PDB file of N, CA, C and O in Angstrom:
ATOM      1  N   MET A  25      13.166  -0.331 -39.393  1.00 93.00           N
ATOM      2  CA  MET A  25      11.898   0.377 -39.510  1.00 93.00           C
ATOM      3  C   MET A  25      11.728   0.955 -40.909  1.00 93.00           C
ATOM      4  O   MET A  25      12.786   1.167 -41.606  1.00 93.00           O
ATOM      5  N   ILE A  26      10.462   1.042 -41.375  1.00 96.00           N
ATOM      6  CA  ILE A  26      10.225   1.498 -42.673  1.00 96.00           C
ATOM      7  C   ILE A  26       9.390   2.793 -42.580  1.00 96.00           C
ATOM      8  O   ILE A  26       8.518   2.876 -41.819  1.00 96.00           O
ATOM      9  N   ARG A  27       9.753   3.785 -43.405  1.00 97.00           N
ATOM     10  CA  ARG A  27       8.985   4.986 -43.475  1.00 97.00           C
ATOM     11  C   ARG A  27       8.385   5.108 -44.855  1.00 97.00           C
ATOM     12  O   ARG A  27       9.104   5.059 -45.838  1.00 97.00           O
ATOM     13  N   THR A  28       7.012   5.135 -44.931  1.00 98.00           N
ATOM     14  CA  THR A  28       6.287   5.218 -46.159  1.00 98.00           C
ATOM     15  C   THR A  28       5.702   6.624 -46.237  1.00 98.00           C
ATOM     16  O   THR A  28       4.958   7.006 -45.295  1.00 98.00           O
ATOM     17  N   LYS A  29       5.889   7.281 -47.349  1.00 98.00           N
ATOM     18  CA  LYS A  29       5.266   8.595 -47.500  1.00 98.00           C
ATOM     19  C   LYS A  29       4.394   8.489 -48.796  1.00 98.00           C
ATOM     20  O   LYS A  29       4.761   7.853 -49.784  1.00 98.00           O
ATOM     21  N   ILE A  30       3.205   9.077 -48.591  1.00 98.00           N
ATOM     22  CA  ILE A  30       2.222   9.037 -49.762  1.00 98.00           C
ATOM     23  C   ILE A  30       1.575  10.401 -49.912  1.00 98.00           C
ATOM     24  O   ILE A  30       1.199  11.005 -48.895  1.00 98.00           O
ATOM     25  N   GLU A  31       1.582  10.912 -51.044  1.00 98.00           N
ATOM     26  CA  GLU A  31       0.836  12.113 -51.363  1.00 98.00           C
ATOM     27  C   GLU A  31      -0.594  11.894 -51.164  1.00 98.00           C
ATOM     28  O   GLU A  31      -1.163  10.911 -51.653  1.00 98.00           O
ATOM     29  N   VAL A  32      -1.312  12.745 -50.465  1.00 98.00           N
ATOM     30  CA  VAL A  32      -2.747  12.687 -50.331  1.00 98.00           C
ATOM     31  C   VAL A  32      -3.295  14.056 -50.665  1.00 98.00           C
ATOM     32  O   VAL A  32      -3.153  15.012 -49.865  1.00 98.00           O
ATOM     33  N   LYS A  33      -4.009  14.183 -51.803  1.00 96.00           N
ATOM     34  CA  LYS A  33      -4.521  15.392 -52.245  1.00 96.00           C
ATOM     35  C   LYS A  33      -5.951  15.543 -51.757  1.00 96.00           C
ATOM     36  O   LYS A  33      -6.632  14.605 -51.454  1.00 96.00           O
ATOM     37  N   ASP A  34      -6.414  16.806 -51.704  1.00 95.00           N
ATOM     38  CA  ASP A  34      -7.734  17.206 -51.302  1.00 95.00           C
ATOM     39  C   ASP A  34      -7.997  17.244 -49.797  1.00 95.00           C
ATOM     40  O   ASP A  34      -9.124  17.488 -49.372  1.00 95.00           O
ATOM     41  N   MET A  35      -6.965  17.013 -48.947  1.00 96.00           N
ATOM     42  CA  MET A  35      -7.167  17.284 -47.537  1.00 96.00           C
ATOM     43  C   MET A  35      -7.195  18.815 -47.324  1.00 96.00           C
ATOM     44  O   MET A  35      -6.343  19.503 -47.892  1.00 96.00           O
ATOM     45  N   ALA A  36      -8.087  19.251 -46.518  1.00 96.00           N
ATOM     46  CA  ALA A  36      -8.232  20.725 -46.337  1.00 96.00           C
ATOM     47  C   ALA A  36      -8.073  21.204 -44.876  1.00 96.00           C
ATOM     48  O   ALA A  36      -7.999  22.423 -44.689  1.00 96.00           O
ATOM     49  N   CYS A  37      -8.041  20.245 -43.902  1.00 96.00           N
ATOM     50  CA  CYS A  37      -8.091  20.753 -42.540  1.00 96.00           C
ATOM     51  C   CYS A  37      -7.505  19.601 -41.652  1.00 96.00           C
ATOM     52  O   CYS A  37      -7.303  18.473 -42.131  1.00 96.00           O
ATOM     53  N   GLY A  38      -7.434  19.830 -40.341  1.00 96.00           N
ATOM     54  CA  GLY A  38      -7.036  18.875 -39.349  1.00 96.00           C
ATOM     55  C   GLY A  38      -7.906  17.651 -39.317  1.00 96.00           C
ATOM     56  O   GLY A  38      -7.454  16.538 -39.027  1.00 96.00           O
ATOM     57  N   MET A  39      -9.217  17.818 -39.496  1.00 97.00           N
ATOM     58  CA  MET A  39     -10.179  16.695 -39.492  1.00 97.00           C
ATOM     59  C   MET A  39      -9.868  15.837 -40.601  1.00 97.00           C
ATOM     60  O   MET A  39      -9.972  14.566 -40.544  1.00 97.00           O
ATOM     61  N   CYS A  40      -9.573  16.330 -41.795  1.00 97.00           N
ATOM     62  CA  CYS A  40      -9.150  15.545 -43.005  1.00 97.00           C
ATOM     63  C   CYS A  40      -7.973  14.676 -42.591  1.00 97.00           C
ATOM     64  O   CYS A  40      -7.882  13.434 -42.921  1.00 97.00           O
ATOM     65  N   GLU A  41      -6.976  15.312 -41.925  1.00 97.00           N
ATOM     66  CA  GLU A  41      -5.731  14.551 -41.610  1.00 97.00           C
ATOM     67  C   GLU A  41      -6.156  13.442 -40.652  1.00 97.00           C
ATOM     68  O   GLU A  41      -5.627  12.308 -40.776  1.00 97.00           O
ATOM     69  N   SER A  42      -6.981  13.732 -39.668  1.00 97.00           N
ATOM     70  CA  SER A  42      -7.448  12.618 -38.716  1.00 97.00           C
ATOM     71  C   SER A  42      -8.193  11.427 -39.382  1.00 97.00           C
ATOM     72  O   SER A  42      -7.953  10.335 -39.031  1.00 97.00           O
ATOM     73  N   HIS A  43      -8.909  11.821 -40.392  1.00 97.00           N
ATOM     74  CA  HIS A  43      -9.698  10.853 -41.108  1.00 97.00           C
ATOM     75  C   HIS A  43      -8.738   9.883 -41.880  1.00 97.00           C
ATOM     76  O   HIS A  43      -8.970   8.686 -41.875  1.00 97.00           O
ATOM     77  N   VAL A  44      -7.756  10.478 -42.590  1.00 98.00           N
ATOM     78  CA  VAL A  44      -6.756   9.613 -43.231  1.00 98.00           C
ATOM     79  C   VAL A  44      -5.967   8.818 -42.297  1.00 98.00           C
ATOM     80  O   VAL A  44      -5.799   7.631 -42.437  1.00 98.00           O
ATOM     81  N   ASN A  45      -5.487   9.413 -41.152  1.00 98.00           N
ATOM     82  CA  ASN A  45      -4.726   8.754 -40.209  1.00 98.00           C
ATOM     83  C   ASN A  45      -5.503   7.552 -39.620  1.00 98.00           C
ATOM     84  O   ASN A  45      -4.978   6.438 -39.380  1.00 98.00           O
ATOM     85  N   GLU A  46      -6.717   7.692 -39.235  1.00 98.00           N
ATOM     86  CA  GLU A  46      -7.559   6.635 -38.692  1.00 98.00           C
ATOM     87  C   GLU A  46      -7.756   5.460 -39.681  1.00 98.00           C
ATOM     88  O   GLU A  46      -7.649   4.346 -39.363  1.00 98.00           O
ATOM     89  N   ALA A  47      -7.964   5.850 -40.914  1.00 98.00           N
ATOM     90  CA  ALA A  47      -8.102   4.793 -42.012  1.00 98.00           C
ATOM     91  C   ALA A  47      -6.855   3.984 -42.125  1.00 98.00           C
ATOM     92  O   ALA A  47      -6.938   2.671 -42.218  1.00 98.00           O
ATOM     93  N   VAL A  48      -5.727   4.573 -42.119  1.00 98.00           N
ATOM     94  CA  VAL A  48      -4.407   3.900 -42.211  1.00 98.00           C
ATOM     95  C   VAL A  48      -4.218   2.953 -40.945  1.00 98.00           C
ATOM     96  O   VAL A  48      -3.888   1.789 -41.084  1.00 98.00           O
ATOM     97  N   ARG A  49      -4.478   3.492 -39.752  1.00 97.00           N
ATOM     98  CA  ARG A  49      -4.372   2.643 -38.585  1.00 97.00           C
ATOM     99  C   ARG A  49      -5.221   1.517 -38.525  1.00 97.00           C
ATOM    100  O   ARG A  49      -4.909   0.465 -38.020  1.00 97.00           O
ATOM    101  N   ASN A  50      -6.475   1.648 -39.075  1.00 97.00           N
ATOM    102  CA  ASN A  50      -7.413   0.571 -39.062  1.00 97.00           C
ATOM    103  C   ASN A  50      -7.061  -0.513 -40.158  1.00 97.00           C
ATOM    104  O   ASN A  50      -7.463  -1.677 -39.959  1.00 97.00           O
ATOM    105  N   ALA A  51      -6.352  -0.164 -41.177  1.00 97.00           N
ATOM    106  CA  ALA A  51      -6.023  -1.143 -42.241  1.00 97.00           C
ATOM    107  C   ALA A  51      -4.625  -1.776 -42.064  1.00 97.00           C
ATOM    108  O   ALA A  51      -4.429  -2.886 -42.573  1.00 97.00           O
ATOM    109  N   PHE A  52      -3.786  -1.135 -41.272  1.00 97.00           N
ATOM    110  CA  PHE A  52      -2.363  -1.673 -41.224  1.00 97.00           C
ATOM    111  C   PHE A  52      -1.929  -1.642 -39.768  1.00 97.00           C
ATOM    112  O   PHE A  52      -2.348  -0.798 -38.999  1.00 97.00           O
ATOM    113  N   HIS A  53      -0.918  -2.465 -39.379  1.00 96.00           N
ATOM    114  CA  HIS A  53      -0.316  -2.424 -38.138  1.00 96.00           C
ATOM    115  C   HIS A  53       0.895  -1.442 -38.234  1.00 96.00           C
ATOM    116  O   HIS A  53       1.936  -1.799 -38.945  1.00 96.00           O
ATOM    117  N   VAL A  54       0.837  -0.267 -37.716  1.00 97.00           N
ATOM    118  CA  VAL A  54       1.769   0.759 -37.916  1.00 97.00           C
ATOM    119  C   VAL A  54       2.297   1.290 -36.549  1.00 97.00           C
ATOM    120  O   VAL A  54       1.532   1.165 -35.493  1.00 97.00           O
ATOM    121  N   LYS A  55       3.486   1.803 -36.515  1.00 96.00           N
ATOM    122  CA  LYS A  55       4.002   2.424 -35.291  1.00 96.00           C
ATOM    123  C   LYS A  55       3.521   3.797 -35.090  1.00 96.00           C
ATOM    124  O   LYS A  55       3.149   4.260 -34.071  1.00 96.00           O
ATOM    125  N   SER A  56       3.440   4.506 -36.310  1.00 96.00           N
ATOM    126  CA  SER A  56       2.885   5.936 -36.196  1.00 96.00           C
ATOM    127  C   SER A  56       2.424   6.342 -37.588  1.00 96.00           C
ATOM    128  O   SER A  56       2.834   5.740 -38.601  1.00 96.00           O
ATOM    129  N   VAL A  57       1.519   7.157 -37.592  1.00 98.00           N
ATOM    130  CA  VAL A  57       1.004   7.812 -38.892  1.00 98.00           C
ATOM    131  C   VAL A  57       0.630   9.305 -38.586  1.00 98.00           C
ATOM    132  O   VAL A  57       0.133   9.701 -37.611  1.00 98.00           O
ATOM    133  N   LYS A  58       1.122  10.121 -39.459  1.00 97.00           N
ATOM    134  CA  LYS A  58       0.856  11.559 -39.331  1.00 97.00           C
ATOM    135  C   LYS A  58       0.595  12.177 -40.746  1.00 97.00           C
ATOM    136  O   LYS A  58       1.326  11.815 -41.689  1.00 97.00           O
ATOM    137  N   SER A  59      -0.429  13.047 -40.880  1.00 98.00           N
ATOM    138  CA  SER A  59      -0.737  13.706 -42.089  1.00 98.00           C
ATOM    139  C   SER A  59      -0.642  15.130 -41.986  1.00 98.00           C
ATOM    140  O   SER A  59      -0.762  15.747 -40.907  1.00 98.00           O
ATOM    141  N   SER A  60      -0.349  15.831 -43.148  1.00 98.00           N
ATOM    142  CA  SER A  60      -0.329  17.234 -43.224  1.00 98.00           C
ATOM    143  C   SER A  60      -1.134  17.675 -44.460  1.00 98.00           C
ATOM    144  O   SER A  60      -0.755  17.358 -45.568  1.00 98.00           O
ATOM    145  N   HIS A  61      -2.187  18.413 -44.183  1.00 97.00           N
ATOM    146  CA  HIS A  61      -2.969  19.007 -45.292  1.00 97.00           C
ATOM    147  C   HIS A  61      -2.255  20.074 -46.024  1.00 97.00           C
ATOM    148  O   HIS A  61      -2.413  20.215 -47.241  1.00 97.00           O
ATOM    149  N   THR A  62      -1.430  20.733 -45.338  1.00 97.00           N
ATOM    150  CA  THR A  62      -0.665  21.847 -46.058  1.00 97.00           C
ATOM    151  C   THR A  62       0.427  21.323 -46.961  1.00 97.00           C
ATOM    152  O   THR A  62       0.727  21.857 -47.964  1.00 97.00           O
ATOM    153  N   LYS A  63       0.965  20.116 -46.648  1.00 97.00           N
ATOM    154  CA  LYS A  63       2.028  19.456 -47.503  1.00 97.00           C
ATOM    155  C   LYS A  63       1.420  18.410 -48.379  1.00 97.00           C
ATOM    156  O   LYS A  63       2.036  17.883 -49.246  1.00 97.00           O
ATOM    157  N   SER A  64       0.105  18.111 -48.221  1.00 97.00           N
ATOM    158  CA  SER A  64      -0.602  17.002 -48.959  1.00 97.00           C
ATOM    159  C   SER A  64       0.196  15.743 -48.844  1.00 97.00           C
ATOM    160  O   SER A  64       0.459  15.002 -49.761  1.00 97.00           O
ATOM    161  N   LEU A  65       0.586  15.381 -47.608  1.00 98.00           N
ATOM    162  CA  LEU A  65       1.447  14.237 -47.363  1.00 98.00           C
ATOM    163  C   LEU A  65       1.074  13.507 -46.132  1.00 98.00           C
ATOM    164  O   LEU A  65       0.649  14.071 -45.145  1.00 98.00           O
ATOM    165  N   THR A  66       1.146  12.144 -46.223  1.00 98.00           N
ATOM    166  CA  THR A  66       0.898  11.319 -45.017  1.00 98.00           C
ATOM    167  C   THR A  66       2.252  10.487 -44.891  1.00 98.00           C
ATOM    168  O   THR A  66       2.685   9.899 -45.821  1.00 98.00           O
ATOM    169  N   GLU A  67       2.793  10.498 -43.658  1.00 98.00           N
ATOM    170  CA  GLU A  67       3.963   9.669 -43.318  1.00 98.00           C
ATOM    171  C   GLU A  67       3.609   8.573 -42.353  1.00 98.00           C
ATOM    172  O   GLU A  67       2.986   8.840 -41.345  1.00 98.00           O
ATOM    173  N   ILE A  68       4.034   7.325 -42.745  1.00 98.00           N
ATOM    174  CA  ILE A  68       3.666   6.174 -41.956  1.00 98.00           C
ATOM    175  C   ILE A  68       4.934   5.465 -41.530  1.00 98.00           C
ATOM    176  O   ILE A  68       5.804   5.223 -42.396  1.00 98.00           O
ATOM    177  N   THR A  69       5.075   5.190 -40.266  1.00 97.00           N
ATOM    178  CA  THR A  69       6.254   4.374 -39.780  1.00 97.00           C
ATOM    179  C   THR A  69       5.767   3.004 -39.326  1.00 97.00           C
ATOM    180  O   THR A  69       4.778   2.917 -38.617  1.00 97.00           O
ATOM    181  N   SER A  70       6.420   2.012 -39.878  1.00 96.00           N
ATOM    182  CA  SER A  70       6.016   0.553 -39.597  1.00 96.00           C
ATOM    183  C   SER A  70       7.247  -0.343 -39.502  1.00 96.00           C
ATOM    184  O   SER A  70       8.315   0.042 -39.910  1.00 96.00           O
ATOM    185  N   GLU A  71       7.051  -1.429 -38.951  1.00 94.00           N
ATOM    186  CA  GLU A  71       8.080  -2.502 -38.817  1.00 94.00           C
ATOM    187  C   GLU A  71       8.379  -3.047 -40.148  1.00 94.00           C
ATOM    188  O   GLU A  71       9.566  -3.457 -40.442  1.00 94.00           O
ATOM    189  N   GLU A  72       7.365  -3.305 -40.952  1.00 94.00           N
ATOM    190  CA  GLU A  72       7.501  -3.950 -42.194  1.00 94.00           C
ATOM    191  C   GLU A  72       6.920  -3.091 -43.373  1.00 94.00           C
ATOM    192  O   GLU A  72       6.115  -2.268 -43.097  1.00 94.00           O
ATOM    193  N   SER A  73       7.312  -3.430 -44.535  1.00 94.00           N
ATOM    194  CA  SER A  73       6.762  -2.676 -45.652  1.00 94.00           C
ATOM    195  C   SER A  73       5.257  -2.825 -45.885  1.00 94.00           C
ATOM    196  O   SER A  73       4.660  -3.918 -45.444  1.00 94.00           O
ATOM    197  N   LEU A  74       4.546  -1.800 -46.290  1.00 97.00           N
ATOM    198  CA  LEU A  74       3.131  -1.917 -46.501  1.00 97.00           C
ATOM    199  C   LEU A  74       2.780  -2.257 -47.965  1.00 97.00           C
ATOM    200  O   LEU A  74       3.598  -1.941 -48.861  1.00 97.00           O
ATOM    201  N   ASP A  75       1.692  -2.909 -48.109  1.00 97.00           N
ATOM    202  CA  ASP A  75       1.190  -3.169 -49.423  1.00 97.00           C
ATOM    203  C   ASP A  75       0.736  -1.899 -50.087  1.00 97.00           C
ATOM    204  O   ASP A  75      -0.254  -1.251 -49.692  1.00 97.00           O
ATOM    205  N   GLU A  76       1.459  -1.437 -51.124  1.00 97.00           N
ATOM    206  CA  GLU A  76       1.184  -0.144 -51.697  1.00 97.00           C
ATOM    207  C   GLU A  76      -0.171  -0.048 -52.391  1.00 97.00           C
ATOM    208  O   GLU A  76      -0.816   0.934 -52.340  1.00 97.00           O
ATOM    209  N   ASP A  77      -0.559  -1.128 -52.974  1.00 97.00           N
ATOM    210  CA  ASP A  77      -1.885  -1.187 -53.735  1.00 97.00           C
ATOM    211  C   ASP A  77      -2.983  -1.036 -52.609  1.00 97.00           C
ATOM    212  O   ASP A  77      -3.899  -0.293 -52.867  1.00 97.00           O
ATOM    213  N   LYS A  78      -2.806  -1.766 -51.578  1.00 98.00           N
ATOM    214  CA  LYS A  78      -3.889  -1.578 -50.512  1.00 98.00           C
ATOM    215  C   LYS A  78      -3.879  -0.210 -49.879  1.00 98.00           C
ATOM    216  O   LYS A  78      -4.937   0.286 -49.593  1.00 98.00           O
ATOM    217  N   LEU A  79      -2.721   0.288 -49.652  1.00 98.00           N
ATOM    218  CA  LEU A  79      -2.582   1.661 -49.114  1.00 98.00           C
ATOM    219  C   LEU A  79      -3.293   2.668 -50.009  1.00 98.00           C
ATOM    220  O   LEU A  79      -4.070   3.523 -49.537  1.00 98.00           O
ATOM    221  N   THR A  80      -3.091   2.592 -51.360  1.00 97.00           N
ATOM    222  CA  THR A  80      -3.755   3.432 -52.325  1.00 97.00           C
ATOM    223  C   THR A  80      -5.271   3.274 -52.171  1.00 97.00           C
ATOM    224  O   THR A  80      -6.045   4.230 -52.145  1.00 97.00           O
ATOM    225  N   GLU A  81      -5.767   2.027 -52.077  1.00 98.00           N
ATOM    226  CA  GLU A  81      -7.155   1.787 -51.976  1.00 98.00           C
ATOM    227  C   GLU A  81      -7.734   2.334 -50.646  1.00 98.00           C
ATOM    228  O   GLU A  81      -8.858   2.917 -50.699  1.00 98.00           O
ATOM    229  N   VAL A  82      -6.985   2.226 -49.578  1.00 97.00           N
ATOM    230  CA  VAL A  82      -7.484   2.711 -48.236  1.00 97.00           C
ATOM    231  C   VAL A  82      -7.648   4.245 -48.333  1.00 97.00           C
ATOM    232  O   VAL A  82      -8.649   4.749 -47.834  1.00 97.00           O
ATOM    233  N   ILE A  83      -6.634   4.905 -48.872  1.00 97.00           N
ATOM    234  CA  ILE A  83      -6.731   6.345 -49.005  1.00 97.00           C
ATOM    235  C   ILE A  83      -7.845   6.808 -49.933  1.00 97.00           C
ATOM    236  O   ILE A  83      -8.616   7.688 -49.556  1.00 97.00           O
ATOM    237  N   ALA A  84      -8.003   6.045 -51.063  1.00 97.00           N
ATOM    238  CA  ALA A  84      -9.035   6.468 -52.024  1.00 97.00           C
ATOM    239  C   ALA A  84     -10.399   6.252 -51.431  1.00 97.00           C
ATOM    240  O   ALA A  84     -11.399   7.020 -51.619  1.00 97.00           O
ATOM    241  N   ALA A  85     -10.567   5.266 -50.568  1.00 96.00           N
ATOM    242  CA  ALA A  85     -11.876   4.983 -49.901  1.00 96.00           C
ATOM    243  C   ALA A  85     -12.262   6.002 -48.923  1.00 96.00           C
ATOM    244  O   ALA A  85     -13.429   6.184 -48.669  1.00 96.00           O
ATOM    245  N   THR A  86     -11.316   6.825 -48.506  1.00 95.00           N
ATOM    246  CA  THR A  86     -11.639   7.952 -47.531  1.00 95.00           C
ATOM    247  C   THR A  86     -12.244   9.176 -48.329  1.00 95.00           C
ATOM    248  O   THR A  86     -12.750  10.112 -47.770  1.00 95.00           O
ATOM    249  N   GLY A  87     -12.087   9.159 -49.622  1.00 96.00           N
ATOM    250  CA  GLY A  87     -12.593  10.222 -50.483  1.00 96.00           C
ATOM    251  C   GLY A  87     -11.492  11.244 -50.909  1.00 96.00           C
ATOM    252  O   GLY A  87     -11.769  12.218 -51.571  1.00 96.00           O
ATOM    253  N   TYR A  88     -10.199  10.961 -50.468  1.00 97.00           N
ATOM    254  CA  TYR A  88      -9.101  11.779 -50.871  1.00 97.00           C
ATOM    255  C   TYR A  88      -8.360  11.121 -51.923  1.00 97.00           C
ATOM    256  O   TYR A  88      -8.507   9.924 -52.210  1.00 97.00           O
ATOM    257  N   THR A  89      -7.501  11.913 -52.691  1.00 97.00           N
ATOM    258  CA  THR A  89      -6.764  11.364 -53.841  1.00 97.00           C
ATOM    259  C   THR A  89      -5.320  10.954 -53.509  1.00 97.00           C
ATOM    260  O   THR A  89      -4.525  11.774 -53.198  1.00 97.00           O
ATOM    261  N   PRO A  90      -5.053   9.580 -53.565  1.00 97.00           N
ATOM    262  CA  PRO A  90      -3.708   9.251 -53.321  1.00 97.00           C
ATOM    263  C   PRO A  90      -2.812   9.563 -54.480  1.00 97.00           C
ATOM    264  O   PRO A  90      -3.273   9.554 -55.629  1.00 97.00           O
ATOM    265  N   GLY A  91      -1.524   9.780 -54.232  1.00 97.00           N
ATOM    266  CA  GLY A  91      -0.555  10.114 -55.197  1.00 97.00           C
ATOM    267  C   GLY A  91       0.677   9.187 -55.118  1.00 97.00           C
ATOM    268  O   GLY A  91       0.608   8.039 -54.693  1.00 97.00           O
ATOM    269  N   LYS A  92       1.799   9.762 -55.293  1.00 98.00           N
ATOM    270  CA  LYS A  92       3.113   9.142 -55.376  1.00 98.00           C
ATOM    271  C   LYS A  92       3.434   8.544 -53.985  1.00 98.00           C
ATOM    272  O   LYS A  92       3.225   9.165 -52.904  1.00 98.00           O
ATOM    273  N   ILE A  93       4.027   7.357 -53.944  1.00 98.00           N
ATOM    274  CA  ILE A  93       4.477   6.656 -52.753  1.00 98.00           C
ATOM    275  C   ILE A  93       5.890   6.537 -52.784  1.00 98.00           C
ATOM    276  O   ILE A  93       6.532   6.146 -53.783  1.00 98.00           O
ATOM    277  N   THR A  94       6.537   6.919 -51.645  1.00 97.00           N
ATOM    278  CA  THR A  94       7.990   6.620 -51.498  1.00 97.00           C
ATOM    279  C   THR A  94       8.211   5.830 -50.247  1.00 97.00           C
ATOM    280  O   THR A  94       7.515   6.084 -49.243  1.00 97.00           O
ATOM    281  N   VAL A  95       9.199   4.917 -50.257  1.00 97.00           N
ATOM    282  CA  VAL A  95       9.509   4.013 -49.148  1.00 97.00           C
ATOM    283  C   VAL A  95      10.983   4.132 -48.867  1.00 97.00           C
ATOM    284  O   VAL A  95      11.760   4.057 -49.824  1.00 97.00           O
ATOM    285  N   GLU A  96      11.288   4.260 -47.613  1.00 96.00           N
ATOM    286  CA  GLU A  96      12.679   4.235 -47.250  1.00 96.00           C
ATOM    287  C   GLU A  96      12.833   3.560 -45.865  1.00 96.00           C
ATOM    288  O   GLU A  96      11.959   3.525 -45.065  1.00 96.00           O
ATOM    289  N   GLU A  97      14.062   2.951 -45.739  1.00 93.00           N
ATOM    290  CA  GLU A  97      14.397   2.388 -44.457  1.00 93.00           C
ATOM    291  C   GLU A  97      14.955   3.470 -43.609  1.00 93.00           C
ATOM    292  O   GLU A  97      15.652   4.426 -44.153  1.00 93.00           O
ATOM    293  N   PHE A  98      14.790   3.454 -42.363  1.00 82.00           N
ATOM    294  CA  PHE A  98      15.325   4.454 -41.416  1.00 82.00           C
ATOM    295  C   PHE A  98      15.590   3.781 -40.008  1.00 82.00           C
ATOM    296  O   PHE A  98      14.991   2.874 -39.694  1.00 82.00           O
ATOM    297  N   GLU A  99      16.455   4.474 -39.352  1.00 79.00           N
ATOM    298  CA  GLU A  99      16.782   4.060 -38.012  1.00 79.00           C
ATOM    299  C   GLU A  99      16.351   5.121 -37.045  1.00 79.00           C
ATOM    300  O   GLU A  99      16.790   6.292 -37.206  1.00 79.00           O
ATOM    301  N   LYS A 100      15.481   4.813 -36.082  1.00 70.00           N
ATOM    302  CA  LYS A 100      14.982   5.812 -35.196  1.00 70.00           C
ATOM    303  C   LYS A 100      16.148   6.041 -34.169  1.00 70.00           C
ATOM    304  O   LYS A 100      16.715   4.992 -33.589  1.00 70.00           O
ATOM    305  N   LYS A 101      16.510   7.261 -33.919  1.00 69.00           N
ATOM    306  CA  LYS A 101      17.571   7.583 -33.016  1.00 69.00           C
ATOM    307  C   LYS A 101      16.987   8.226 -31.803  1.00 69.00           C
ATOM    308  O   LYS A 101      16.101   9.067 -31.893  1.00 69.00           O
ATOM    309  N   GLY A 102      17.564   7.856 -30.628  1.00 65.00           N
ATOM    310  CA  GLY A 102      17.027   8.326 -29.432  1.00 65.00           C
ATOM    311  C   GLY A 102      17.594   9.793 -29.137  1.00 65.00           C
ATOM    312  O   GLY A 102      18.369  10.340 -29.882  1.00 65.00           O
ATOM    313  N   LEU A 103      17.097  10.316 -28.098  1.00 63.00           N
ATOM    314  CA  LEU A 103      17.439  11.680 -27.731  1.00 63.00           C
ATOM    315  C   LEU A 103      18.857  11.925 -27.497  1.00 63.00           C
ATOM    316  O   LEU A 103      19.481  12.851 -27.811  1.00 63.00           O
ATOM    317  N   PHE A 104      19.544  10.820 -27.003  1.00 63.00           N
ATOM    318  CA  PHE A 104      20.959  10.991 -26.605  1.00 63.00           C
ATOM    319  C   PHE A 104      21.868  10.133 -27.564  1.00 63.00           C
ATOM    320  O   PHE A 104      22.951   9.713 -27.241  1.00 63.00           O
ATOM    321  N   HIS A 105      21.458  10.055 -28.820  1.00 55.00           N
ATOM    322  CA  HIS A 105      22.138   9.233 -29.813  1.00 55.00           C
ATOM    323  C   HIS A 105      23.535   9.908 -30.115  1.00 55.00           C
ATOM    324  O   HIS A 105      23.631  11.137 -30.265  1.00 55.00           O
ATOM    325  N   ARG A 106      24.608   9.079 -30.120  1.00 56.00           N
ATOM    326  CA  ARG A 106      25.926   9.607 -30.482  1.00 56.00           C
ATOM    327  C   ARG A 106      26.426   8.714 -31.590  1.00 56.00           C
ATOM    328  O   ARG A 106      26.170   7.615 -31.714  1.00 56.00           O
ATOM    329  N   LYS A 107      27.194   9.455 -32.413  1.00 54.00           N
ATOM    330  CA  LYS A 107      27.792   8.765 -33.571  1.00 54.00           C
ATOM    331  C   LYS A 107      28.994   8.100 -33.199  1.00 54.00           C
ATOM    332  O   LYS A 107      29.713   8.264 -32.304  1.00 54.00           O
TER     333      LYS A 107
END
């Protein structure tokens, strides 16, 4: 699994978060997407890496300002995960 984080400036409320989340879901096949206007951040979980240029374009098209993108691999751990 891949976790992509992108700074999204100018979000002011929960509706702004929903607007960004919907745009990302419509543009990419993702497992989950969640935004935080207080952190100016959107986190996207997907099976494969996302096209960063397209992601920037999708965010910009919503009227918000995209910023730095970070990508990391991660392993989702279940409730009863043991080491």
